[in-house]
Amino acid sequence: MSRSQETLKIVIVGHVDHGKSTLIGRLLADTASVPQDRISAVQRRCTEQGKEMEYAFLLDALEEEQSQGITIDTTRIQFHSEKRDYVIIDAPGHKEFLKNMISGASDADAAFLLIDAQEGVREQTRRHASILKLLGVRQVHVVINKMDLLDYDQESFDQIVTDCQAALANAGLVARSYIPIAAKFGENIVHRSSNLTWYAGLTIIDTMDALTIEHSSHDAPVRLPVQDVYKFDHRRIIAGRLESGTLKAGDEIVCWPQGTRTRIKTLESWNLSEPPIELVQGLSVGVTLEDPLFLERGTLITNSDAPPLVGTHLTANVYWLGRNPLVMDRRYTIKITTQETSCEVKTIHRVYDSGDLSVISVEGGVPANFVGEVTLEAKQPLAFDPFTGVPETGRFVLMDGYEVCGGGIITGLAGEQSTDDHQEKEKSPAGAAKPLVLRKKLKRSIVVNQ
C-alpha cells in the first residue's frame, strides 16, 4: 500500500432516491478513480436514453438496478485519496432491501447517512440510524443532498439538522458533522461549493480523510480472522484482514477456538520489494507460523495476553428483518468475521420497537424491524469479543437459509468458561504450542508434527 498502511471501510446509507449512488459515482469521477472510457460509456448510454449524465450508473452494475433506479445489493468499491485506501459500501435504501444494508453496515468503520434536502428525515432514515447504532458504527456523518433544489438555503439546512438530531438521539446516535452537498453537480464532494459559502465545514473527501480507525493503537488486542490458507513452495501462508492491533515476526500468538500457541515466523507481502516490518490494523495480510499447524477459514489469531471470549453461548442484541419472526429452537446461521456455524435462539429476554424503543411482548419472537435482546447457542465454539471491547469481532450477521435476515452486536458470554481459565489449565511448562480444546462439539482442531 503506497499511501498509508490502513484501509478504512465506509458505508453510505439513506432512503431510496436520496442519491447514494450518485454521490459515490461523482466522488469516483471527480477524483479520477474510474477510467475516462467508462465515464464516456455511461455518458453515451444516458444520451441514448435522453437523460442527463447519471453518475449512479458508474455504480449500479445490474441492468435491473439501472431500469428501476434503485440499488439492490451492497456494492463495494475500492477507492483511494491522497491519504489512504478505502472500501466504500453503497448500501440499498429501499425498505425491501434493508437486509442487504445490514450485511454492508456490519463490516463498516464509519457511516455516511444521506438525506434528501427536499424530503427531510423519513421513516427509513430512523431505521437506518437504529441499524447503525445496533451494529456499533460509532463514526456517523450526515450528508444533506440536493441542496440545489432548496436554492442552497441555510435556514432550510439548519431545520433539517435539527430534525435529524432529534431522530438520531432517539436511536442513541450523535452525528459528528452535517455536510450540505449537491451530488449531481459535485458540490462539496471533492471541491468546495461557491453556492454554499455559509458552510464552514469539510467537504466529503476531507471528512473521509479525517476519519480514524478506532482501536488502532499498538496496545490494542490483536485480532486476525483467517480468511484462507495458501501454499507457496515450502510456505503455508495464513491470509486475512488484521481487524485490530499490530503484528511482527516473533510475536507469540494463540489460534482460537483451538487455543493453540505458536509464534509468527515471517510477514508475507505481495508486490513489495521488501517484506513489511510490522502489520497494522486494516491491512489485508499474510503470515507464516513457526509451528506447522493446521488452520482453516474461521480461525481467530490473537496475541497471547489478550484472549477473546470462546464458547457456544453468547448474549446479543439483534436487529431482525426476516419474513418470519426470529424465534427460539429454530436453526439459523451466524457469521462473525470469517467464522460461520449454525445456531439457535435459546432465550428472548426483551423485544422493542426500533423506531420509538417501546418494549413489546416476547411471545411470538422478534418481528421484522424490531430489536431483540437474546441468548444464542452455536453448534460449534466461536471466538469473539463484546462489542464494547473490540467492535470488529463483536458484530455478527444472522442468516435464515440463504438470506441475511438480521445483524447485531455481542454483549457477552453466557454460561461458558472463560478463555483465561482454559489458558491457566492448559499452558505447558515450556510455553510450547499446546492445543486448548473446548471439547463441546469442536471439530477439526488439529495440531500436526508436535
XYZ file of C-alpha atoms in Angstrom:
450
model
C 0.000 0.000 0.000
C 1.642 3.216 -1.130
C -0.204 5.890 0.867
C -0.987 4.547 4.309
C -0.873 1.128 5.884
C -4.576 1.084 6.619
C -7.836 0.626 4.747
C -10.952 2.291 6.107
C -14.400 0.897 5.278
C -17.237 3.382 4.868
C -20.892 2.501 4.364
C -23.199 5.051 2.722
C -26.872 4.593 3.624
C -30.083 6.515 3.145
C -33.653 6.461 1.908
C -34.284 5.272 -1.632
C -33.735 8.031 -4.238
C -31.805 10.266 -1.855
C -28.740 9.948 -4.090
C -26.263 7.494 -2.544
C -25.015 6.013 -5.809
C -24.865 9.460 -7.411
C -22.704 10.702 -4.541
C -20.267 7.787 -4.855
C -20.203 7.945 -8.652
C -19.456 11.661 -8.558
C -16.760 11.076 -5.928
C -15.056 8.496 -8.135
C -15.336 10.622 -11.256
C -14.056 13.831 -9.633
C -11.011 12.068 -8.180
C -10.209 10.270 -11.464
C -10.703 6.935 -9.699
C -12.505 5.388 -12.683
C -11.212 5.230 -16.273
C -12.368 8.004 -18.555
C -13.652 5.493 -21.096
C -16.072 4.112 -18.501
C -17.371 7.606 -17.773
C -17.729 8.206 -21.520
C -19.643 4.932 -21.940
C -22.120 5.963 -19.247
C -22.463 9.394 -20.854
C -23.285 7.778 -24.222
C -25.841 5.470 -22.621
C -27.546 8.395 -20.895
C -27.601 10.384 -24.128
C -29.188 7.445 -25.954
C -31.876 7.305 -23.247
C -32.460 11.048 -23.396
C -31.129 11.620 -19.878
C -28.601 13.903 -18.296
C -25.383 12.290 -17.090
C -26.253 9.705 -14.383
C -23.182 9.233 -12.209
C -25.041 6.483 -10.339
C -24.666 4.289 -13.431
C -20.950 4.088 -12.691
C -22.004 2.025 -9.658
C -25.222 0.221 -10.470
C -23.915 -2.703 -12.494
C -27.130 -4.720 -12.660
C -29.455 -3.895 -15.538
C -32.418 -4.285 -13.171
C -30.968 -1.588 -10.929
C -30.482 0.815 -13.834
C -34.013 0.244 -15.134
C -35.616 0.704 -11.707
C -33.220 3.383 -10.413
C -32.558 1.619 -7.079
C -29.609 -0.204 -5.552
C -30.495 -3.833 -4.795
C -27.294 -5.332 -3.396
C -24.405 -3.814 -1.477
C -21.737 -2.604 -3.871
C -18.132 -2.444 -2.608
C -15.814 -0.013 -4.326
C -12.054 0.141 -3.894
C -11.126 3.801 -3.740
C -8.263 5.951 -2.523
C -7.472 9.537 -1.671
C -4.039 11.054 -1.254
C -4.090 9.931 2.401
C -5.298 6.316 2.436
C -7.172 3.464 0.773
C -10.909 2.994 1.252
C -13.597 0.433 0.695
C -16.819 2.323 0.049
C -20.012 0.324 0.568
C -23.105 1.549 -1.291
C -25.929 0.005 0.748
C -29.512 -0.185 -0.560
C -32.032 2.204 0.919
C -35.273 0.631 -0.282
C -37.290 -0.938 2.547
C -37.381 -4.305 0.771
C -33.571 -4.481 0.798
C -32.778 -3.479 4.397
C -31.237 -6.912 4.958
C -28.611 -6.103 2.314
C -27.888 -2.847 4.132
C -27.188 -4.822 7.333
C -24.633 -7.024 5.574
C -22.839 -3.872 4.410
C -23.032 -1.861 7.619
C -21.929 -4.776 9.814
C -18.432 -4.504 8.355
C -18.006 -0.710 8.332
C -15.647 1.534 10.297
C -17.739 4.648 9.608
C -21.048 5.638 8.031
C -22.423 8.495 5.955
C -26.199 8.832 6.352
C -27.689 10.559 3.311
C -30.831 12.724 3.475
C -32.709 14.397 0.621
C -32.954 18.117 1.415
C -36.453 18.305 -0.060
C -37.832 15.261 1.760
C -36.017 15.592 5.078
C -35.986 12.861 7.732
C -38.084 9.827 6.776
C -39.074 6.563 8.454
C -36.252 4.776 6.638
C -33.808 7.361 7.997
C -34.794 6.404 11.538
C -34.499 2.696 10.774
C -31.061 3.169 9.218
C -29.964 5.106 12.293
C -31.199 2.284 14.537
C -29.281 -0.286 12.486
C -26.082 1.768 12.602
C -26.431 2.119 16.371
C -27.150 -1.571 16.842
C -24.218 -2.633 14.679
C -21.973 -0.285 16.616
C -20.884 2.093 13.877
C -19.639 4.975 16.000
C -18.342 7.412 13.394
C -21.521 8.716 11.720
C -21.706 11.791 9.482
C -24.941 13.108 7.968
C -24.897 14.287 4.355
C -27.777 16.518 3.240
C -28.035 16.165 -0.539
C -29.868 18.067 -3.263
C -29.322 21.468 -1.661
C -29.673 22.912 -5.181
C -33.412 22.120 -5.014
C -33.684 24.427 -1.986
C -31.626 27.176 -3.617
C -28.816 26.356 -1.156
C -30.821 27.941 1.652
C -29.076 27.868 5.050
C -32.285 28.098 7.115
C -33.693 25.015 5.400
C -30.439 23.183 6.064
C -30.491 24.189 9.734
C -34.062 22.903 10.124
C -33.122 19.516 8.627
C -30.162 19.340 11.018
C -32.486 19.991 13.971
C -34.944 17.293 12.825
C -32.128 14.822 12.197
C -30.509 15.439 15.573
C -33.802 14.522 17.260
C -34.223 11.366 15.164
C -30.646 10.221 15.811
C -30.942 10.979 19.531
C -33.957 8.676 19.678
C -31.753 5.903 18.264
C -28.921 6.761 20.650
C -26.679 8.300 17.976
C -24.893 11.638 17.667
C -23.629 12.670 14.232
C -20.114 14.046 14.120
C -20.956 16.515 11.352
C -23.670 17.625 8.918
C -22.499 18.279 5.348
C -24.624 20.106 2.721
C -23.962 18.928 -0.845
C -25.391 18.810 -4.356
C -24.081 15.456 -5.610
C -25.400 15.897 -9.138
C -23.167 18.927 -9.636
C -20.256 17.728 -7.495
C -20.665 20.492 -4.911
C -18.890 19.964 -1.564
C -17.814 16.453 -2.526
C -14.210 16.981 -3.611
C -14.318 20.711 -4.242
C -15.993 23.367 -2.104
C -19.180 24.897 -3.451
C -19.417 28.574 -4.315
C -23.159 28.255 -3.644
C -22.605 27.133 -0.037
C -20.258 29.831 1.204
C -22.101 29.936 4.555
C -20.883 26.382 5.268
C -17.506 26.385 7.043
C -17.082 22.623 7.499
C -15.217 19.987 5.493
C -16.046 18.523 2.094
C -16.916 14.827 1.765
C -13.386 13.777 0.798
C -11.800 15.856 3.573
C -14.241 14.365 6.087
C -13.259 10.861 4.963
C -9.576 11.663 5.343
C -10.234 12.939 8.872
C -11.824 9.636 9.944
C -9.872 7.306 12.196
C -9.754 3.553 12.600
C -10.705 3.121 16.222
C -8.702 0.831 18.480
C -5.723 1.198 16.132
C -3.043 1.831 18.764
C -0.162 -0.554 19.341
C -1.765 -1.559 22.650
C -4.979 -2.790 21.011
C -5.562 -6.562 21.176
C -4.544 -8.490 18.054
C -7.473 -9.898 16.103
C -6.696 -11.646 12.785
C -9.580 -13.771 11.419
C -8.204 -16.350 8.986
C -9.738 -15.948 5.555
C -7.782 -18.660 3.757
C -4.524 -20.628 3.734
C -2.303 -20.606 0.640
C 0.604 -22.935 -0.080
C 3.572 -21.411 -1.922
C 6.698 -23.583 -2.383
C 7.511 -24.697 1.186
C 5.418 -21.983 2.860
C 1.860 -22.133 4.196
C 0.687 -18.515 4.200
C -2.157 -17.643 6.560
C -4.176 -14.820 4.973
C -6.764 -12.465 6.425
C -7.575 -8.873 7.376
C -5.956 -7.622 10.575
C -9.026 -6.209 12.329
C -7.222 -4.935 15.434
C -3.720 -4.452 16.827
C -0.299 -4.972 15.237
C 1.847 -7.998 14.381
C 5.600 -8.514 13.981
C 7.753 -11.550 13.273
C 8.475 -13.341 16.534
C 5.216 -12.334 18.259
C 3.601 -15.085 20.324
C 0.048 -15.787 19.180
C -2.848 -18.073 20.053
C -5.198 -19.621 17.487
C -8.850 -19.883 18.597
C -11.094 -21.730 19.277
C -8.383 -24.421 19.454
C -6.262 -22.386 21.882
C -3.033 -23.426 20.128
C 0.090 -21.354 20.849
C 2.811 -20.563 18.343
C 4.796 -17.593 17.012
C 4.772 -15.524 13.840
C 7.674 -16.696 11.683
C 7.511 -14.274 8.743
C 5.362 -11.456 7.417
C 4.467 -12.022 3.777
C 3.610 -9.418 1.168
C 2.582 -9.064 -2.452
C 4.112 -6.642 -4.940
C 6.582 -5.230 -2.395
C 10.348 -5.416 -2.882
C 10.927 -5.758 0.870
C 8.715 -7.632 3.363
C 6.976 -5.358 5.900
C 8.496 -4.962 9.352
C 5.122 -4.613 11.065
C 1.496 -5.268 10.151
C -1.108 -2.795 11.388
C -4.880 -2.749 11.707
C -6.819 -2.508 8.467
C -4.283 -4.351 6.307
C -5.054 -7.500 4.369
C -2.082 -9.557 5.484
C -0.226 -12.835 5.103
C 1.890 -14.559 7.756
C 3.696 -17.862 8.239
C 3.960 -19.645 11.595
C 6.871 -21.282 13.384
C 4.860 -24.475 14.015
C 3.168 -26.461 11.214
C -0.367 -26.001 12.489
C -3.452 -26.963 10.560
C -5.616 -23.847 10.451
C -8.658 -23.097 8.344
C -11.040 -20.297 7.481
C -12.705 -19.028 10.644
C -9.758 -19.467 12.998
C -9.133 -16.307 15.027
C -5.487 -15.387 15.701
C -4.847 -13.209 18.768
C -1.921 -12.141 20.916
C -1.252 -14.407 23.888
C -2.014 -11.857 26.616
C -5.381 -10.628 25.284
C -7.571 -13.667 24.591
C -11.081 -13.391 23.159
C -14.162 -14.969 24.658
C -14.642 -18.532 23.430
C -17.799 -20.561 23.776
C -21.073 -21.730 22.323
C -23.395 -19.371 24.263
C -23.411 -15.616 23.706
C -25.700 -12.743 24.631
C -26.505 -10.238 21.912
C -28.766 -7.504 20.581
C -30.265 -8.460 17.205
C -31.965 -6.225 14.628
C -34.334 -8.576 12.794
C -35.545 -8.193 9.190
C -36.672 -11.691 8.244
C -40.010 -12.532 6.646
C -40.748 -14.735 9.633
C -40.095 -13.668 13.243
C -36.861 -14.633 14.983
C -37.950 -17.491 17.247
C -36.447 -19.938 19.700
C -35.431 -23.501 18.758
C -35.089 -22.759 15.044
C -31.770 -23.194 13.234
C -30.081 -20.070 11.855
C -26.552 -19.401 10.564
C -24.344 -16.958 12.453
C -21.362 -15.228 10.822
C -18.720 -13.436 12.915
C -15.894 -12.132 10.711
C -14.880 -15.309 8.812
C -16.436 -17.728 11.317
C -19.675 -19.420 10.308
C -21.791 -22.051 12.053
C -25.417 -22.844 12.833
C -27.086 -21.547 15.972
C -30.368 -21.381 17.875
C -32.034 -18.703 19.964
C -32.166 -20.154 23.479
C -33.776 -17.184 25.221
C -35.503 -13.970 24.105
C -35.075 -11.573 27.015
C -36.707 -8.462 25.594
C -38.165 -7.136 22.311
C -38.513 -3.462 21.447
C -39.506 -1.279 18.509
C -36.531 0.175 16.639
C -38.427 3.382 15.959
C -39.544 4.530 19.413
C -37.763 1.894 21.583
C -41.066 0.829 23.183
C -40.994 -2.690 24.684
C -43.405 -5.362 23.433
C -44.170 -8.940 24.495
C -41.568 -11.613 23.700
C -44.320 -14.080 22.804
C -44.181 -14.846 19.112
C -40.493 -13.960 18.807
C -38.858 -10.878 17.304
C -40.845 -9.430 14.352
C -39.278 -7.701 11.356
C -37.831 -4.256 12.112
C -37.745 -4.958 15.848
C -34.746 -5.453 18.135
C -34.328 -8.456 20.389
C -32.074 -8.958 23.397
C -31.305 -12.669 23.117
C -29.056 -15.542 24.131
C -27.749 -17.590 21.199
C -26.343 -21.125 21.286
C -23.899 -22.006 18.492
C -23.328 -25.536 17.241
C -19.550 -25.105 17.488
C -17.435 -22.896 19.760
C -16.882 -19.367 18.457
C -14.165 -16.853 19.306
C -15.427 -13.286 19.724
C -15.378 -10.150 21.871
C -18.020 -7.933 23.436
C -18.620 -5.106 21.013
C -17.558 -2.559 23.615
C -14.137 -4.264 23.781
C -13.268 -4.974 20.130
C -16.044 -3.829 17.765
C -14.610 -5.650 14.750
C -15.071 -9.083 16.376
C -18.170 -8.088 18.338
C -20.514 -7.816 15.339
C -22.368 -10.603 13.581
C -24.911 -11.398 10.892
C -27.724 -13.969 11.126
C -28.996 -15.888 8.105
C -32.217 -17.844 7.724
C -31.480 -20.325 4.968
C -29.589 -18.387 2.315
C -30.930 -14.954 3.247
C -29.375 -12.360 5.532
C -32.199 -11.681 7.978
C -30.573 -9.882 10.890
C -27.468 -8.444 12.410
C -26.299 -7.275 15.763
C -23.651 -6.835 18.410
C -22.364 -9.211 21.062
C -22.753 -8.116 24.668
C -21.054 -11.042 26.376
C -20.570 -14.749 27.039
C -23.436 -16.697 28.619
C -22.896 -19.766 30.724
C -19.447 -20.704 29.376
C -15.976 -20.890 30.906
C -13.626 -18.015 30.092
C -10.524 -18.438 27.935
C -8.387 -17.217 30.848
C -9.413 -20.298 32.837
C -8.515 -22.578 29.939
C -5.160 -20.909 29.453
C -4.132 -21.462 33.080
C -5.159 -25.117 32.936
C -3.664 -25.995 29.580
C -0.468 -23.919 29.355
C 2.576 -26.200 29.102
C 5.583 -25.604 31.400
C 7.853 -24.816 28.458
C 5.321 -22.495 26.852
C 5.244 -24.649 23.708
C 2.235 -24.674 21.434
C -0.352 -26.917 23.019
C -3.986 -27.108 21.921
C -6.600 -25.740 24.302
C -9.630 -27.669 23.151
C -13.128 -26.648 24.138
C -14.418 -30.155 23.700
C -18.087 -29.439 23.232
C -18.849 -30.131 19.565
C -15.449 -28.832 18.406
C -14.429 -30.243 15.037
C -11.200 -30.274 13.026
C -8.965 -28.814 15.757
C -5.680 -30.381 14.669
C -2.036 -29.762 15.554
C 0.430 -31.614 13.355
C 4.021 -32.681 13.978
C 4.267 -31.584 17.598
